[in-house]
Amino acid sequence: MQFKSIDELEIQGKRLLIRVDFNVPMDENGVITDDARIQATLPTIKYALKQNAKIILTSHLGRPKGAPESKYSLRPVARRLSELLKKEVKLAPDCIGPEVGKMVAAMHPADVILLENLRFHKEEEKNDPAFAKNLASLAEIYINDAFAVSHRAHASVEAVTKYFKEPAAGFLMKEELHYLNKIMVNPARPLAAIIGGGKVSGKLEVLKNLSLRVDKLIIGGGMAFTFLKSAGIEVGKSLVEDELLTTAQEVLESAKKRGVKVYLPIDCVVADRFDPTAQIKVTPVQEIPKDWMGLDIGPATTTLFGEALQNINTILWNGPMGVFEMAPFSRGTFEMVRHIINSGAVSVVGGGDTDLAVHRSGEAQRISYISTAGGAFLELLEGKNLPGVEALKK
Ligand code: AMP
């Protein structure tokens, strides 16, 4: 790795500013509905506690408009973190300013403070140097453990690093990059990418970049229908982006030129409505009725995709194979999880809904790595440099 991680620094008793991603989902009463992102940062926080560091955590939550809004307060997160750590976590009234400065100055070793939502200041998203300097003035050491926001050049992720001699990665960041390295930089080949989900448009750059890097490209989900239509197949009312038919052909051509093997669905589960109670049947893709839509890959496709994975050493998966949120169209996605596990390959899953789908399959623990990042994971698949990661490479 080209950067330091927390365990390579001398942090004993020091003031540590740790950028975490506590952007957790909450219901309308401010109750956290999924604390996975908080749990994911515990190794870093617990390590810093053992080293008697003074821990100052900082995060954004939701999309406030650059000013305080009580519904975006991190108070529920401070409470939850306090339960998980079994120790007091104080919520600061803001993330910068004299009050916060006083609180930090009064910290004892192994104290934990959570700063209030970074996005209560519009300067955060503007990567403002003065705001970053204020934030940096709270601590002696900066740790980024928020891979999920590292695709954003925001002050707490990018500008802030300029004020520290050795900005470093936390354990979550380190682990994410370790596995992403395994798929994007140094994969054990053959490498297969399984790409699914809704539309081609959201993943065009991902498809273009991957078609240059992988050995096999497996395409399922809604986006497969644009590819099938571009090959002259009538797909009825399935999700199609007509304006991308030529682009889909170009992706297939470019893959072919590089010797990448491409797999598309050969059959699908079709329904007469976008509804779990709709009429449903399985058809070859060539026989999708005019007024029906494909909402999952069919059993023959599942077998085909499973066979394609048998001699693979590394698998990267983004995007469900069908509308997995509705039981009648979830089978293709859940079977895919089974095939990935059975292949014995190193498997890395991430982006958007894919981690949710894998967790619902009940087999999440058998996947090698599930990324906590959505947008950052996709930007990495697009071949982009992530500002938050670049900023650590000093
Ligand atoms: P994405 O965020 O691009 O990974 O898309 C995920 C969404 O794609 C999920 O909510 C799925 O329900 C949806 N999806 C998957 N397959 C299809 C399909 N055949 N038709 C419509 N939507 C689909």
Short mmCIF file of C-alpha atoms and ligand atoms in Angstrom, two decimals:
data_model
loop_
_atom_site.label_atom_id
_atom_site.label_comp_id
_atom_site.label_asym_id
_atom_site.label_seq_id
_atom_site.Cartn_x
_atom_site.Cartn_y
_atom_site.Cartn_z
CA MET A 1 0.00 0.00 0.00
CA GLN A 2 1.22 3.53 -0.73
CA PHE A 3 -0.05 5.02 2.52
CA LYS A 4 0.23 4.52 6.23
CA SER A 5 -2.42 2.92 8.38
CA ILE A 6 -3.33 3.67 11.98
CA ASP A 7 -1.29 0.77 13.37
CA GLU A 8 1.89 2.22 11.84
CA LEU A 9 1.62 5.50 13.75
CA GLU A 10 2.50 6.39 17.32
CA ILE A 11 -0.94 7.39 18.65
CA GLN A 12 -0.51 6.71 22.37
CA GLY A 13 -2.32 9.47 24.29
CA LYS A 14 -2.59 11.65 21.16
CA ARG A 15 -5.62 13.57 19.88
CA LEU A 16 -6.95 11.68 16.86
CA LEU A 17 -9.40 13.08 14.32
CA ILE A 18 -11.07 10.08 12.70
CA ARG A 19 -13.28 10.64 9.63
CA VAL A 20 -15.91 7.93 9.76
CA ASP A 21 -19.02 7.26 7.73
CA PHE A 22 -21.91 7.37 10.19
CA ASN A 23 -24.42 8.23 7.48
CA VAL A 24 -26.81 5.54 8.75
CA PRO A 25 -30.44 5.08 7.75
CA MET A 26 -32.99 6.29 10.32
CA ASP A 27 -36.78 6.18 10.49
CA GLU A 28 -38.93 9.28 10.94
CA ASN A 29 -38.49 9.08 14.73
CA GLY A 30 -34.70 9.22 14.49
CA VAL A 31 -34.31 5.52 15.27
CA ILE A 32 -31.35 3.93 13.47
CA THR A 33 -32.67 1.13 11.26
CA ASP A 34 -29.29 -0.34 10.32
CA ASP A 35 -26.11 0.32 12.31
CA ALA A 36 -23.75 -1.65 10.03
CA ARG A 37 -21.72 1.47 9.22
CA ILE A 38 -21.18 2.20 12.91
CA GLN A 39 -20.22 -1.43 13.58
CA ALA A 40 -17.76 -1.34 10.68
CA THR A 41 -15.67 1.39 12.35
CA LEU A 42 -15.42 -0.36 15.73
CA PRO A 43 -12.05 -2.07 15.04
CA THR A 44 -10.40 1.32 14.46
CA ILE A 45 -12.09 3.00 17.43
CA LYS A 46 -11.36 0.09 19.78
CA TYR A 47 -7.73 0.01 18.68
CA ALA A 48 -7.38 3.75 19.37
CA LEU A 49 -9.05 3.26 22.76
CA LYS A 50 -6.54 0.56 23.70
CA GLN A 51 -3.77 3.00 22.81
CA ASN A 52 -5.33 5.56 25.17
CA ALA A 53 -5.77 8.04 22.34
CA LYS A 54 -8.25 10.92 22.63
CA ILE A 55 -10.75 10.06 19.95
CA ILE A 56 -12.55 12.76 17.98
CA LEU A 57 -14.94 11.26 15.47
CA THR A 58 -16.35 13.22 12.57
CA SER A 59 -19.01 12.34 9.99
CA HIS A 60 -21.81 13.71 7.87
CA LEU A 61 -25.42 12.52 8.05
CA GLY A 62 -27.96 12.95 5.27
CA ARG A 63 -28.17 16.05 3.16
CA PRO A 64 -28.71 19.13 5.31
CA LYS A 65 -28.40 22.37 3.35
CA GLY A 66 -25.27 23.79 4.95
CA ALA A 67 -26.95 24.79 8.25
CA PRO A 68 -28.02 22.93 11.42
CA GLU A 69 -31.26 20.92 11.19
CA SER A 70 -32.26 18.81 14.15
CA LYS A 71 -33.39 15.87 12.03
CA TYR A 72 -29.84 15.52 10.76
CA SER A 73 -28.21 15.64 14.19
CA LEU A 74 -25.77 12.82 14.96
CA ARG A 75 -27.22 12.50 18.49
CA PRO A 76 -28.80 9.06 17.83
CA VAL A 77 -25.46 7.86 16.47
CA ALA A 78 -23.60 9.04 19.58
CA ARG A 79 -26.10 7.10 21.69
CA ARG A 80 -25.78 3.94 19.62
CA LEU A 81 -21.99 4.12 19.55
CA SER A 82 -21.96 4.60 23.29
CA GLU A 83 -23.99 1.36 23.67
CA LEU A 84 -21.65 -0.52 21.35
CA LEU A 85 -18.49 0.69 23.07
CA LYS A 86 -20.02 0.47 26.53
CA LYS A 87 -18.64 3.88 27.37
CA GLU A 88 -19.73 7.49 27.16
CA VAL A 89 -19.59 9.14 23.75
CA LYS A 90 -20.11 12.89 24.04
CA LEU A 91 -21.78 14.71 21.16
CA ALA A 92 -20.15 18.09 20.48
CA PRO A 93 -22.54 20.97 19.70
CA ASP A 94 -20.80 21.57 16.35
CA CYS A 95 -17.79 20.25 14.43
CA ILE A 96 -15.66 23.41 14.71
CA GLY A 97 -15.61 26.55 16.86
CA PRO A 98 -14.62 27.64 20.38
CA GLU A 99 -17.11 25.41 22.23
CA VAL A 100 -15.77 22.32 20.46
CA GLY A 101 -12.21 23.49 21.06
CA LYS A 102 -12.92 23.68 24.81
CA MET A 103 -14.46 20.21 24.87
CA VAL A 104 -11.46 18.76 23.08
CA ALA A 105 -8.99 20.56 25.36
CA ALA A 106 -10.70 18.95 28.36
CA MET A 107 -10.45 15.40 26.95
CA HIS A 108 -8.69 12.64 28.90
CA PRO A 109 -6.95 9.65 27.31
CA ALA A 110 -9.49 7.12 25.93
CA ASP A 111 -12.29 9.71 25.85
CA VAL A 112 -14.53 9.66 22.79
CA ILE A 113 -16.22 12.72 21.28
CA LEU A 114 -18.44 12.71 18.22
CA LEU A 115 -18.50 16.03 16.40
CA GLU A 116 -21.88 17.24 15.13
CA ASN A 117 -22.77 16.79 11.44
CA LEU A 118 -20.05 18.18 9.13
CA ARG A 119 -22.63 19.17 6.55
CA PHE A 120 -24.13 21.77 8.89
CA HIS A 121 -21.39 23.88 7.28
CA LYS A 122 -21.58 24.38 3.53
CA GLU A 123 -17.78 24.66 3.49
CA GLU A 124 -17.51 20.89 4.03
CA GLU A 125 -18.77 19.97 0.57
CA LYS A 126 -16.80 22.87 -0.96
CA ASN A 127 -13.52 21.41 0.30
CA ASP A 128 -12.91 24.79 1.94
CA PRO A 129 -9.32 25.16 3.23
CA ALA A 130 -10.19 27.48 6.16
CA PHE A 131 -12.92 25.11 7.38
CA ALA A 132 -10.54 22.16 6.97
CA LYS A 133 -7.87 24.02 8.95
CA ASN A 134 -10.32 24.63 11.81
CA LEU A 135 -11.25 20.98 11.84
CA ALA A 136 -7.60 19.94 11.69
CA SER A 137 -6.72 22.25 14.61
CA LEU A 138 -8.62 19.88 16.93
CA ALA A 139 -6.15 17.01 16.56
CA GLU A 140 -2.55 15.91 16.19
CA ILE A 141 -3.25 12.93 13.93
CA TYR A 142 -5.78 12.38 11.13
CA ILE A 143 -7.23 9.02 10.23
CA ASN A 144 -9.63 8.37 7.36
CA ASP A 145 -11.80 5.32 7.98
CA ALA A 146 -14.58 6.37 5.62
CA PHE A 147 -13.89 4.66 2.32
CA ALA A 148 -17.55 5.19 1.37
CA VAL A 149 -16.99 8.96 1.11
CA SER A 150 -13.50 8.89 -0.33
CA HIS A 151 -14.82 9.59 -3.85
CA ARG A 152 -15.81 13.06 -2.65
CA ALA A 153 -13.25 15.88 -2.45
CA HIS A 154 -14.82 17.26 0.71
CA ALA A 155 -12.99 19.21 3.40
CA SER A 156 -13.03 16.42 6.02
CA VAL A 157 -11.75 13.93 3.45
CA GLU A 158 -9.35 15.88 1.24
CA ALA A 159 -8.42 19.45 2.30
CA VAL A 160 -7.99 18.43 5.95
CA THR A 161 -5.14 16.05 5.12
CA LYS A 162 -2.92 18.99 4.11
CA TYR A 163 -2.61 19.98 7.77
CA PHE A 164 -1.19 16.67 8.94
CA LYS A 165 2.26 15.27 8.33
CA GLU A 166 1.12 11.67 8.00
CA PRO A 167 -2.60 11.31 7.31
CA ALA A 168 -3.38 7.60 7.59
CA ALA A 169 -6.06 5.00 6.92
CA GLY A 170 -8.19 3.26 9.54
CA PHE A 171 -8.71 -0.50 9.47
CA LEU A 172 -11.95 -0.36 7.47
CA MET A 173 -10.37 1.82 4.80
CA LYS A 174 -7.34 -0.47 4.73
CA GLU A 175 -9.49 -3.58 4.32
CA GLU A 176 -11.63 -2.02 1.58
CA LEU A 177 -8.54 -1.04 -0.38
CA HIS A 178 -6.92 -4.40 0.15
CA TYR A 179 -9.86 -6.19 -1.48
CA LEU A 180 -10.44 -3.59 -4.15
CA ASN A 181 -6.78 -3.97 -5.03
CA LYS A 182 -7.44 -7.68 -5.44
CA ILE A 183 -10.06 -7.01 -8.12
CA MET A 184 -8.84 -3.86 -9.82
CA VAL A 185 -5.05 -3.87 -9.63
CA ASN A 186 -3.70 -7.30 -9.02
CA PRO A 187 -6.41 -9.93 -9.49
CA ALA A 188 -5.77 -13.65 -9.49
CA ARG A 189 -7.01 -14.51 -12.98
CA PRO A 190 -9.27 -15.50 -14.53
CA LEU A 191 -11.32 -12.54 -13.28
CA ALA A 192 -15.07 -12.39 -13.86
CA ALA A 193 -17.31 -9.37 -13.37
CA ILE A 194 -21.02 -9.88 -12.83
CA ILE A 195 -22.89 -6.67 -13.50
CA GLY A 196 -26.61 -6.27 -13.00
CA GLY A 197 -29.07 -3.83 -11.48
CA GLY A 198 -31.36 -1.33 -13.13
CA LYS A 199 -30.14 0.67 -16.05
CA VAL A 200 -27.12 0.64 -18.35
CA SER A 201 -26.86 4.43 -18.04
CA GLY A 202 -25.88 4.31 -14.37
CA LYS A 203 -23.07 1.88 -15.09
CA LEU A 204 -21.86 2.75 -18.53
CA GLU A 205 -18.40 3.81 -17.38
CA VAL A 206 -18.17 0.70 -15.18
CA LEU A 207 -19.01 -1.53 -18.14
CA LYS A 208 -16.55 0.26 -20.42
CA ASN A 209 -13.72 0.06 -17.90
CA LEU A 210 -14.38 -3.53 -16.90
CA SER A 211 -14.58 -4.72 -20.48
CA LEU A 212 -10.90 -3.72 -20.70
CA ARG A 213 -9.85 -5.54 -17.55
CA VAL A 214 -11.82 -8.71 -16.95
CA ASP A 215 -11.66 -12.14 -18.57
CA LYS A 216 -15.42 -12.73 -18.39
CA LEU A 217 -18.26 -10.23 -18.27
CA ILE A 218 -21.61 -11.55 -17.07
CA ILE A 219 -24.53 -9.19 -17.56
CA GLY A 220 -27.90 -9.65 -15.83
CA GLY A 221 -30.60 -7.49 -14.25
CA GLY A 222 -32.61 -4.81 -16.03
CA MET A 223 -29.60 -3.63 -18.02
CA ALA A 224 -29.34 -6.96 -19.85
CA PHE A 225 -32.43 -6.07 -21.89
CA THR A 226 -30.73 -3.11 -23.56
CA PHE A 227 -27.91 -5.48 -24.57
CA LEU A 228 -30.37 -8.12 -25.80
CA LYS A 229 -32.33 -5.55 -27.81
CA SER A 230 -29.10 -4.24 -29.32
CA ALA A 231 -28.59 -7.79 -30.62
CA GLY A 232 -32.00 -7.63 -32.33
CA ILE A 233 -34.05 -9.49 -29.72
CA GLU A 234 -37.58 -8.23 -28.98
CA VAL A 235 -37.82 -7.77 -25.21
CA GLY A 236 -41.45 -6.62 -24.83
CA LYS A 237 -41.96 -4.11 -22.03
CA SER A 238 -38.71 -4.93 -20.25
CA LEU A 239 -36.50 -2.06 -19.10
CA VAL A 240 -34.70 -0.76 -22.19
CA GLU A 241 -32.75 2.42 -22.84
CA ASP A 242 -33.17 2.88 -26.57
CA GLU A 243 -30.71 5.75 -26.69
CA LEU A 244 -27.98 3.37 -25.50
CA LEU A 245 -28.49 0.56 -28.00
CA THR A 246 -25.44 1.61 -30.05
CA THR A 247 -23.36 2.10 -26.90
CA ALA A 248 -24.32 -1.40 -25.74
CA GLN A 249 -23.12 -2.77 -29.06
CA GLU A 250 -19.86 -0.86 -28.70
CA VAL A 251 -19.27 -2.35 -25.25
CA LEU A 252 -19.83 -5.84 -26.66
CA GLU A 253 -17.53 -5.11 -29.62
CA SER A 254 -14.75 -3.75 -27.42
CA ALA A 255 -15.00 -6.77 -25.12
CA LYS A 256 -14.85 -9.10 -28.13
CA LYS A 257 -11.75 -7.35 -29.51
CA ARG A 258 -9.96 -7.95 -26.23
CA GLY A 259 -10.99 -11.57 -26.03
CA VAL A 260 -13.33 -10.98 -23.08
CA LYS A 261 -16.08 -13.58 -22.97
CA VAL A 262 -19.51 -11.99 -22.51
CA TYR A 263 -22.53 -13.83 -21.08
CA LEU A 264 -26.08 -12.52 -21.46
CA PRO A 265 -29.33 -14.08 -20.21
CA ILE A 266 -30.80 -16.81 -22.40
CA ASP A 267 -34.11 -17.02 -20.55
CA CYS A 268 -35.96 -14.88 -18.06
CA VAL A 269 -38.85 -14.68 -15.62
CA VAL A 270 -41.45 -12.45 -17.24
CA ALA A 271 -44.52 -10.81 -15.68
CA ASP A 272 -47.53 -9.01 -17.13
CA ARG A 273 -47.10 -6.20 -14.56
CA PHE A 274 -44.41 -4.80 -12.30
CA ASP A 275 -46.02 -6.42 -9.29
CA PRO A 276 -45.31 -9.47 -7.12
CA THR A 277 -48.89 -10.68 -7.67
CA ALA A 278 -48.62 -10.40 -11.47
CA GLN A 279 -48.96 -13.37 -13.82
CA ILE A 280 -45.54 -14.92 -14.15
CA LYS A 281 -43.80 -17.38 -16.47
CA VAL A 282 -40.37 -18.37 -17.69
CA THR A 283 -39.49 -17.87 -21.36
CA PRO A 284 -36.43 -17.95 -23.61
CA VAL A 285 -35.39 -14.33 -24.21
CA GLN A 286 -36.41 -14.76 -27.85
CA GLU A 287 -40.02 -15.35 -26.77
CA ILE A 288 -40.80 -12.52 -24.35
CA PRO A 289 -44.48 -11.65 -25.02
CA LYS A 290 -45.00 -8.14 -26.38
CA ASP A 291 -46.83 -6.80 -23.33
CA TRP A 292 -44.76 -8.56 -20.66
CA MET A 293 -41.54 -7.57 -18.96
CA GLY A 294 -38.46 -9.51 -17.83
CA LEU A 295 -37.93 -9.09 -14.09
CA ASP A 296 -35.41 -11.83 -13.29
CA ILE A 297 -32.99 -14.13 -15.06
CA GLY A 298 -34.44 -17.60 -15.72
CA PRO A 299 -33.22 -21.02 -14.52
CA ALA A 300 -31.28 -21.80 -17.70
CA THR A 301 -29.41 -18.50 -17.37
CA THR A 302 -28.68 -19.23 -13.73
CA THR A 303 -27.11 -22.53 -14.76
CA LEU A 304 -25.19 -20.87 -17.60
CA PHE A 305 -23.81 -18.13 -15.33
CA GLY A 306 -22.94 -20.75 -12.69
CA GLU A 307 -20.98 -22.79 -15.25
CA ALA A 308 -19.17 -19.67 -16.45
CA LEU A 309 -17.90 -19.15 -12.90
CA GLN A 310 -16.50 -22.62 -12.42
CA ASN A 311 -12.95 -21.94 -13.60
CA ILE A 312 -12.70 -18.44 -12.19
CA ASN A 313 -10.32 -17.28 -9.45
CA THR A 314 -11.66 -13.81 -8.71
CA ILE A 315 -15.25 -12.56 -8.93
CA LEU A 316 -16.46 -9.02 -8.72
CA TRP A 317 -20.21 -8.49 -8.40
CA ASN A 318 -22.28 -5.35 -8.63
CA GLY A 319 -26.02 -5.20 -9.22
CA PRO A 320 -28.79 -7.75 -8.64
CA MET A 321 -29.88 -10.16 -11.38
CA GLY A 322 -33.54 -9.20 -11.05
CA VAL A 323 -36.04 -7.29 -8.94
CA PHE A 324 -34.86 -9.14 -5.83
CA GLU A 325 -36.98 -6.93 -3.56
CA MET A 326 -40.06 -8.89 -4.79
CA ALA A 327 -40.00 -12.58 -3.87
CA PRO A 328 -41.10 -13.97 -7.28
CA PHE A 329 -38.18 -12.18 -8.96
CA SER A 330 -35.48 -12.75 -6.34
CA ARG A 331 -34.42 -16.26 -7.23
CA GLY A 332 -31.85 -15.37 -9.90
CA THR A 333 -30.02 -13.05 -7.51
CA PHE A 334 -30.02 -15.51 -4.61
CA GLU A 335 -28.91 -18.39 -6.86
CA MET A 336 -26.07 -16.19 -8.07
CA VAL A 337 -24.86 -15.87 -4.47
CA ARG A 338 -24.83 -19.68 -4.26
CA HIS A 339 -22.87 -20.04 -7.50
CA ILE A 340 -20.34 -17.43 -6.41
CA ILE A 341 -19.76 -19.24 -3.13
CA ASN A 342 -19.54 -22.65 -4.82
CA SER A 343 -16.97 -21.41 -7.32
CA GLY A 344 -14.44 -21.11 -4.49
CA ALA A 345 -13.12 -17.88 -6.04
CA VAL A 346 -12.20 -14.75 -4.08
CA SER A 347 -15.44 -12.79 -4.25
CA VAL A 348 -15.87 -9.07 -3.79
CA VAL A 349 -19.37 -7.60 -3.77
CA GLY A 350 -20.39 -3.99 -3.54
CA GLY A 351 -22.19 -0.94 -4.81
CA GLY A 352 -25.81 0.09 -4.40
CA ASP A 353 -28.21 -2.69 -3.56
CA THR A 354 -25.89 -5.63 -4.03
CA ASP A 355 -24.81 -5.86 -0.41
CA LEU A 356 -28.46 -5.74 0.67
CA ALA A 357 -29.29 -8.56 -1.76
CA VAL A 358 -26.41 -10.68 -0.47
CA HIS A 359 -27.41 -10.12 3.15
CA ARG A 360 -31.00 -11.11 2.33
CA SER A 361 -29.74 -14.34 0.79
CA GLY A 362 -28.52 -15.34 4.26
CA GLU A 363 -25.08 -16.29 2.88
CA ALA A 364 -23.25 -12.99 3.31
CA GLN A 365 -20.62 -14.46 5.62
CA ARG A 366 -19.43 -16.79 2.83
CA ILE A 367 -18.58 -13.97 0.42
CA SER A 368 -14.90 -12.98 0.74
CA TYR A 369 -15.61 -9.27 1.04
CA ILE A 370 -18.69 -7.05 0.94
CA SER A 371 -17.85 -3.41 0.46
CA THR A 372 -19.68 -0.88 2.63
CA ALA A 373 -19.30 1.73 -0.08
CA GLY A 374 -21.80 2.45 -2.84
CA GLY A 375 -20.66 5.40 -4.96
CA ALA A 376 -16.98 5.06 -4.09
CA PHE A 377 -17.02 1.37 -5.06
CA LEU A 378 -18.60 2.21 -8.43
CA GLU A 379 -16.14 5.03 -9.12
CA LEU A 380 -13.31 2.65 -8.44
CA LEU A 381 -14.82 0.18 -10.91
CA GLU A 382 -14.97 3.04 -13.39
CA GLY A 383 -11.19 3.26 -13.07
CA LYS A 384 -11.22 6.67 -11.35
CA ASN A 385 -8.83 7.84 -8.66
CA LEU A 386 -10.59 8.59 -5.38
CA PRO A 387 -9.61 11.97 -3.87
CA GLY A 388 -9.81 10.67 -0.30
CA VAL A 389 -7.47 7.79 -1.08
CA GLU A 390 -5.09 9.93 -3.14
CA ALA A 391 -4.87 12.40 -0.24
CA LEU A 392 -3.45 9.66 1.99
CA LYS A 393 -0.64 8.87 -0.44
CA LYS A 394 1.88 11.37 0.82
P1 AMP B 1 -28.67 -0.67 -9.29
O1 AMP B 1 -28.81 0.37 -8.22
O2 AMP B 1 -28.38 -0.13 -10.64
O3 AMP B 1 -27.76 -1.79 -8.89
O4 AMP B 1 -30.13 -1.29 -9.49
C1 AMP B 1 -30.74 -2.04 -8.51
C2 AMP B 1 -32.19 -2.15 -8.86
O5 AMP B 1 -32.35 -2.75 -10.12
C3 AMP B 1 -32.94 -3.01 -7.87
O6 AMP B 1 -33.80 -2.19 -7.13
C4 AMP B 1 -33.70 -3.99 -8.76
O7 AMP B 1 -35.04 -4.11 -8.39
C5 AMP B 1 -33.60 -3.36 -10.14
N1 AMP B 1 -33.70 -4.38 -11.20
C6 AMP B 1 -33.00 -5.49 -11.32
N2 AMP B 1 -33.41 -6.20 -12.39
C7 AMP B 1 -34.41 -5.51 -12.96
C8 AMP B 1 -35.26 -5.74 -14.08
N3 AMP B 1 -35.15 -6.84 -14.82
N4 AMP B 1 -36.18 -4.81 -14.36
C9 AMP B 1 -36.30 -3.70 -13.59
N5 AMP B 1 -35.53 -3.43 -12.53
C10 AMP B 1 -34.60 -4.33 -12.21
#
